[in-house]
Coordinates of C-alpha atoms and ligand atoms in Angstrom, one line a residue:
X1 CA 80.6 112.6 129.4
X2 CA 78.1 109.7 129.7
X3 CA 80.5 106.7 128.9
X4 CA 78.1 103.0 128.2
X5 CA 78.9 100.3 130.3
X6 CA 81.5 98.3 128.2
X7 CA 78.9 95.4 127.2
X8 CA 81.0 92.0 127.6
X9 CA 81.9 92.9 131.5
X10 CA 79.2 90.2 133.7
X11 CA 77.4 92.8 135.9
X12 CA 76.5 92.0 139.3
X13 CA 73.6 93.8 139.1
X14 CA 72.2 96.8 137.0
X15 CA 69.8 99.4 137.4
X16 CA 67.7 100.5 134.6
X17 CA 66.0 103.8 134.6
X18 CA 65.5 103.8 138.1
X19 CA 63.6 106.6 140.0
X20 CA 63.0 107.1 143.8
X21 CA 61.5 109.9 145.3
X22 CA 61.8 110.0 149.0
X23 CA 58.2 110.7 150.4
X24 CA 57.8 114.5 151.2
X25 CA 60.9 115.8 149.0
X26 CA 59.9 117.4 145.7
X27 CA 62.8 116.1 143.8
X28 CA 63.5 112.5 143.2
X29 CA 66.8 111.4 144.5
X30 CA 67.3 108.8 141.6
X31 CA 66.5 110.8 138.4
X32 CA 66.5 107.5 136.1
X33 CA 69.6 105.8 137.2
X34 CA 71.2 103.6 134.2
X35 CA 74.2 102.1 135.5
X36 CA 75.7 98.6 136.1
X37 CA 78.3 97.1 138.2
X38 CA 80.8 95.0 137.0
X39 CA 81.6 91.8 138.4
X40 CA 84.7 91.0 139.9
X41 CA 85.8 94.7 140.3
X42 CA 87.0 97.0 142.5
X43 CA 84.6 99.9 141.9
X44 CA 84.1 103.7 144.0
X45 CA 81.0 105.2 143.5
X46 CA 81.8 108.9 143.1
X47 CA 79.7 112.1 143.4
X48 CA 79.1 115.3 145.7
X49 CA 76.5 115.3 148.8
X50 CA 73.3 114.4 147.7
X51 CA 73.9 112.8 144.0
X52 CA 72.0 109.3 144.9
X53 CA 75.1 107.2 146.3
X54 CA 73.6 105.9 149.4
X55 CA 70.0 105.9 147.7
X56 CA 71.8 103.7 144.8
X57 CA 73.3 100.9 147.7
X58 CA 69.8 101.1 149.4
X59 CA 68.2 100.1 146.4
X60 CA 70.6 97.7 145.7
X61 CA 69.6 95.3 148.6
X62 CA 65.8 95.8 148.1
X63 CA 65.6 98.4 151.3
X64 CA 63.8 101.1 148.5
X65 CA 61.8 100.1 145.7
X66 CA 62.0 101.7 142.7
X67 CA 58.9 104.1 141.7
X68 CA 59.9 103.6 138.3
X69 CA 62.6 101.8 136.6
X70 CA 64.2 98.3 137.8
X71 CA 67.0 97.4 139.4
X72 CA 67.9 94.2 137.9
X73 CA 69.9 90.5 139.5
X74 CA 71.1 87.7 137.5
X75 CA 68.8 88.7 134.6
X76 CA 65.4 89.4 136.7
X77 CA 63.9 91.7 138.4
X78 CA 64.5 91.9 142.2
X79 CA 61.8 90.8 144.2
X80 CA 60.4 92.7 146.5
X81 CA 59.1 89.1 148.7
X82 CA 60.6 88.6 152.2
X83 CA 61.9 85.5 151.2
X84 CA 63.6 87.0 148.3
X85 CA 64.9 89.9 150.1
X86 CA 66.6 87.6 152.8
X87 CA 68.2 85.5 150.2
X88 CA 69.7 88.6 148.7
X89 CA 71.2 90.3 152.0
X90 CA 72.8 87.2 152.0
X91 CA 74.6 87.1 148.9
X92 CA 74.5 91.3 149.2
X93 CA 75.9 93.1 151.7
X94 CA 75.9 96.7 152.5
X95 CA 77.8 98.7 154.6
X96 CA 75.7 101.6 156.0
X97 CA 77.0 105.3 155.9
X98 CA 76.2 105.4 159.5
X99 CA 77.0 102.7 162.1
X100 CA 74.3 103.4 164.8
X101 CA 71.9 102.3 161.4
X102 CA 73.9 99.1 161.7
X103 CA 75.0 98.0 164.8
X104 CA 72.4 96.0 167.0
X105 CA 73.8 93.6 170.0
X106 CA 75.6 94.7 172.8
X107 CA 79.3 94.0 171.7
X108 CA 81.2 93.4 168.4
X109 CA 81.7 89.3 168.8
X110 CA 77.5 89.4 169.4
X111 CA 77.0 91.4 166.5
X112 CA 79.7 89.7 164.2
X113 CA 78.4 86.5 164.9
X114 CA 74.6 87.4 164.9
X115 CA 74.8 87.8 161.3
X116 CA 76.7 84.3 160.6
X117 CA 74.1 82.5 163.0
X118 CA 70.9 84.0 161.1
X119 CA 72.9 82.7 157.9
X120 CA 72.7 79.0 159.6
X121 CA 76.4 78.7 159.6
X122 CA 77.9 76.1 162.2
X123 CA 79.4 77.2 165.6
X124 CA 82.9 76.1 164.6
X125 CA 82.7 78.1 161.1
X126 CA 81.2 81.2 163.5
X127 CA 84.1 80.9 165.8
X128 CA 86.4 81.1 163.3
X129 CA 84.9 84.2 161.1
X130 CA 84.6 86.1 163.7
X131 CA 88.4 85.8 165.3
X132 CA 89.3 86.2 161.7
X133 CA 87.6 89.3 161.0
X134 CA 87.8 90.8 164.5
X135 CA 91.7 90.6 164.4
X136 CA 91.9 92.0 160.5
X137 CA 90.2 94.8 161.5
X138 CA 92.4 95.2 164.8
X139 CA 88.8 94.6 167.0
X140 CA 90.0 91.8 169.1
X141 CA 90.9 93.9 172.4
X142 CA 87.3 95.4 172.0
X143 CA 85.3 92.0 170.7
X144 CA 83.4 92.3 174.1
X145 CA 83.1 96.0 174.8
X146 CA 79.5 97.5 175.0
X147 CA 79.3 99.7 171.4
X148 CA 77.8 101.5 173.1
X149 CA 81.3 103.0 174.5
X150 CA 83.0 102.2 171.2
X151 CA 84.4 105.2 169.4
X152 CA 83.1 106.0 166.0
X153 CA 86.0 104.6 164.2
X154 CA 85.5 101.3 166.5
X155 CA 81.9 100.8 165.4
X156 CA 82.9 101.7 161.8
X157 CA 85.3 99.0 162.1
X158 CA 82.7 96.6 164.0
X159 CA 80.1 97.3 161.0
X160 CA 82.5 96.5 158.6
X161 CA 83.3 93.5 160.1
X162 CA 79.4 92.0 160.0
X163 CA 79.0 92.5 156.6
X164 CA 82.8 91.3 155.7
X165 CA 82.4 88.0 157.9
X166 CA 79.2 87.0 155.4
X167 CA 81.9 87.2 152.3
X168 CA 78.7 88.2 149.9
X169 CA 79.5 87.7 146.5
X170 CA 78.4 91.2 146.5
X171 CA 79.7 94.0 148.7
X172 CA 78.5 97.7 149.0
X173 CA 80.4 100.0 151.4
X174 CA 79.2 103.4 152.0
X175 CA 82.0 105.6 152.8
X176 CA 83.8 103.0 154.8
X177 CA 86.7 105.0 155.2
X178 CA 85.3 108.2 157.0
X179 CA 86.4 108.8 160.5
X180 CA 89.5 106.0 160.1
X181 CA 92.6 107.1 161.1
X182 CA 95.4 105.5 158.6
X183 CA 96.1 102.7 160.3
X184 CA 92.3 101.5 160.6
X185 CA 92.0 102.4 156.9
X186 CA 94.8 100.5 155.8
X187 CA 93.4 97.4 157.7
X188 CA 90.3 97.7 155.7
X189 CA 91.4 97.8 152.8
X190 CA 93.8 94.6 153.0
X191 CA 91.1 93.3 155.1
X192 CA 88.8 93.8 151.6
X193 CA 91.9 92.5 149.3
X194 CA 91.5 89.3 151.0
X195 CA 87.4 88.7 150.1
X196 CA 88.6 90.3 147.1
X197 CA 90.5 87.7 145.9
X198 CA 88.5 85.0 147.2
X199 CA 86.2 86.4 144.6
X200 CA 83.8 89.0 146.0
X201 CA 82.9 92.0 144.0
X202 CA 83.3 94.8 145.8
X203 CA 82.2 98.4 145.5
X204 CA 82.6 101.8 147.7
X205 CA 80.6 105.3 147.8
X206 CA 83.6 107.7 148.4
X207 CA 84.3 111.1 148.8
X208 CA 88.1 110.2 149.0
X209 CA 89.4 110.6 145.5
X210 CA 92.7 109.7 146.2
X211 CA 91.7 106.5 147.5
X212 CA 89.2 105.9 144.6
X213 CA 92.2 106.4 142.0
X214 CA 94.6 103.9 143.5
X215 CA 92.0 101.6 144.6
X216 CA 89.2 101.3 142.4
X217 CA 89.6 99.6 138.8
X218 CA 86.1 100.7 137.2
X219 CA 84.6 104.2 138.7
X220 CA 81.1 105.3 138.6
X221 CA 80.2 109.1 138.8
X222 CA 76.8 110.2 140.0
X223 CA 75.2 113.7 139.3
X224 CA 72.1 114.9 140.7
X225 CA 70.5 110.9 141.2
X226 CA 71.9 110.0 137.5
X227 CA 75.0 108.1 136.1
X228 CA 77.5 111.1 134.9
X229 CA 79.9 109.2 133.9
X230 CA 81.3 105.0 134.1
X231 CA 84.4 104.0 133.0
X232 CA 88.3 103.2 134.2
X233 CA 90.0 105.5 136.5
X234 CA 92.6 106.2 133.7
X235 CA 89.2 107.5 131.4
X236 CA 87.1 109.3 134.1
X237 CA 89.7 111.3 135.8
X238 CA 91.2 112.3 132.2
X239 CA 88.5 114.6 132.2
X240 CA 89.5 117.3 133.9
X241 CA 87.0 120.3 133.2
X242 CA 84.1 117.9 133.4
X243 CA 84.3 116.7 137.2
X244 CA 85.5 120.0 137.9
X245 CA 82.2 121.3 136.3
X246 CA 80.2 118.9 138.8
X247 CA 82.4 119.9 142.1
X248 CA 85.0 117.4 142.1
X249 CA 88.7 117.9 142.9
X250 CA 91.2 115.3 140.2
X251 CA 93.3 112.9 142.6
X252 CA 96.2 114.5 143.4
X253 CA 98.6 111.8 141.3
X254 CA 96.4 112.4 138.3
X255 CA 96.5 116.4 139.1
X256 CA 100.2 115.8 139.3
X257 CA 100.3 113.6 136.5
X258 CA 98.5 115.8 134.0
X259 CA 100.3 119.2 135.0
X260 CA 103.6 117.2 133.7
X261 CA 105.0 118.3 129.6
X262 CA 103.5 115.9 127.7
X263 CA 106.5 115.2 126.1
X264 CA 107.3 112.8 129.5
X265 CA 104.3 111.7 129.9
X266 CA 103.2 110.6 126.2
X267 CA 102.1 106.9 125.6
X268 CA 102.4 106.6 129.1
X269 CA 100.4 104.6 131.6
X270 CA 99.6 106.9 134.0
X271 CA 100.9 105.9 137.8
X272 CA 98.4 105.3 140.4
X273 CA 100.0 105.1 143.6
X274 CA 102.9 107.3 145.1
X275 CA 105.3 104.3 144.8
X276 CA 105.2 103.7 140.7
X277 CA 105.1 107.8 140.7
X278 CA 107.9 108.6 142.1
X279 CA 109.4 105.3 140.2
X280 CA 108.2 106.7 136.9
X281 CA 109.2 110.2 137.3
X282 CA 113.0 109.3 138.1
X283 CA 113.0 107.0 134.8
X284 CA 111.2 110.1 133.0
X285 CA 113.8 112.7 134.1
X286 CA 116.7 110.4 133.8
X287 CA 115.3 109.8 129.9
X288 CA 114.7 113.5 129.2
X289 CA 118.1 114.3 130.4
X290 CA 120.2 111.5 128.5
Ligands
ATP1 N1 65.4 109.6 154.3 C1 65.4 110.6 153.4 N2 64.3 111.4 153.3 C2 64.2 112.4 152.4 N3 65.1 112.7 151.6 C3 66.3 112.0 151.6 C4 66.4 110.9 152.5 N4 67.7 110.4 152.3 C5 68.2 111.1 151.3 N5 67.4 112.1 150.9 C6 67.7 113.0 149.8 O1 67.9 112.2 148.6 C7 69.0 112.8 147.9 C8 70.1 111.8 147.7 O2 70.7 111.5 149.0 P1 71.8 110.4 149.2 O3 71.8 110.2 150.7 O4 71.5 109.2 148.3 O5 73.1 111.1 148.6 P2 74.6 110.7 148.8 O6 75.2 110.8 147.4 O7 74.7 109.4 149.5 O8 75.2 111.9 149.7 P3 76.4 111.9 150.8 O9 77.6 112.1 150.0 O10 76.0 113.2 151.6 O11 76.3 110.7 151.5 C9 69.4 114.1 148.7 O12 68.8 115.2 148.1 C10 68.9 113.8 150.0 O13 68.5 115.0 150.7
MG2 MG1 75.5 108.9 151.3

């Protein structure tokens, strides 16, 4: 089910080949990783526990080097100098799977505004990230609570908000949505629409396929530390028996979708949210019974 990269997309960054064995592990997480990331898209890194996501994003911002293989940035090689590194965690970002990994001053406004200050933005540009960010992600009650007594949700939120105040032209979220009730999640993601549209690429290791089919507009499925499969949502989740074959479930709107006669659903562009669904399926019944 390998689909190529489609080669006119700009890629923010691509990994060629890459293997990393973690020291003391027998097998290497990344199994030559070929994959690249489009620029300008909304992607979700897909794949069961243990297929490389999280080893792909550290990789991505230079925190693992590759043993063999590259991982490749505006048509070099990363390098692996401090300099270098700093210069791409700024125009990088990554979310960490796990906040305690991430979180470092006593309260979310310290920690929000740490990473502006290290970035040598101005005080008045500081202030005004951080309010902006704080209240998008519903932190402003907390901005000066030790995270210490945060809930996990809270810090979550306060991680996200570190990396989201930088507005990298690049952004990696590892399973940002995991432990956020509905409300938090939905902040997110406007929250990520906005940097979005200001033109920040934006990708997100999930194990939410729901969210990854009305979200994501180019999907990338990892088996076993290679690229399975890249391609839209409307290609990769066409193929039923084949992500079933690696452990995962079809969204429950392309489940739906598929399961309808295909005399309803024929030429049709498959719905990707419960809205356009339900939308759809009235027009498709009211069609079938005229
Ligand atoms: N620090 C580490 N030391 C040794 N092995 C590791 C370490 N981190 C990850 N691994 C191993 O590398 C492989 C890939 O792990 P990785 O965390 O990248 O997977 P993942 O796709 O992010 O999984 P999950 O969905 O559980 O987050 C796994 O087999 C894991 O056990
Ligand atoms: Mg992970």
């Amino acid at each position: 089910m390998h689909k190529e990269y489609e080669e006119h997309k700009e890629h923010c960054l691509v990994f060629e080949e890459v293997v990393y064995r973690y020291p003391d592990t027998v097998l290497p997480a990344l199994q030559g990783l070929s994959v690249a990331i489009p620029k300008g898209y909304r992607t979700a890194v897909l794949g069961h526990n243990g297929s490389g996501k999280s080893t792909m994003f550290l990789q991505a911002v230079g925190i693992l080097r590759p043993q063999s293989g590259e991982v490749i940035r505006a048509g070099a090689e990363l390098s692996y100098a401090k300099k270098d590194l700093a210069d791409l965690r700024r125009s990088v970002g990554l979310v960490f799977q796990d906040p305690e990994q991430q979180l470092i001053l006593n309260t979310p406004l310290e920690d929000v505004s740490f990473g502006l200050r290290n970035a040598g933005m101005d005080e008045q540009t500081i202030k005004q990230r951080c309010h902006e960010v704080l209240e998008q992600l519903d932190l402003t009650s907390f901005s000066d609570k030790p995270i210490h007594q945060l809930s996990l949700g809270q810090k979550k939120r306060t991680a996200l908000a570190g990396v989201m105040a930088m507005k990298p032209e690049l952004l990696l979220l590892d399973e940002p949505t995991s432990y956020l009730d509905p409300l938090s999640e939905t902040l997110l993601l406007e929250g990520l629409e906005t940097i979005y549209q200001q033109g920040t690429t934006i990708v997100m290791a999930t194990h939410d396929m729901n969210l990854a089919y009305r979200w994501a507009d180019w999907v990338i499925v990892l088996e076993a530390g290679r690229c399975f499969a890249a391609g839209t949502p409307a290609d990769i989740f066409a193929e039923r028996e084949a992500l079933q074959a690696i452990g995962l479930e079809l969204p429950l709107l392309a489940d739906l979708w598929q399961s309808l006669p295909p005399r309803l659903t024929a030429g049709q562009t498959a719905p990707r949210n419960a809205g356009d669904f339900k939308d759809m399926l009235s027009l498709l019944l009211k069609e079938d019974m005229s």
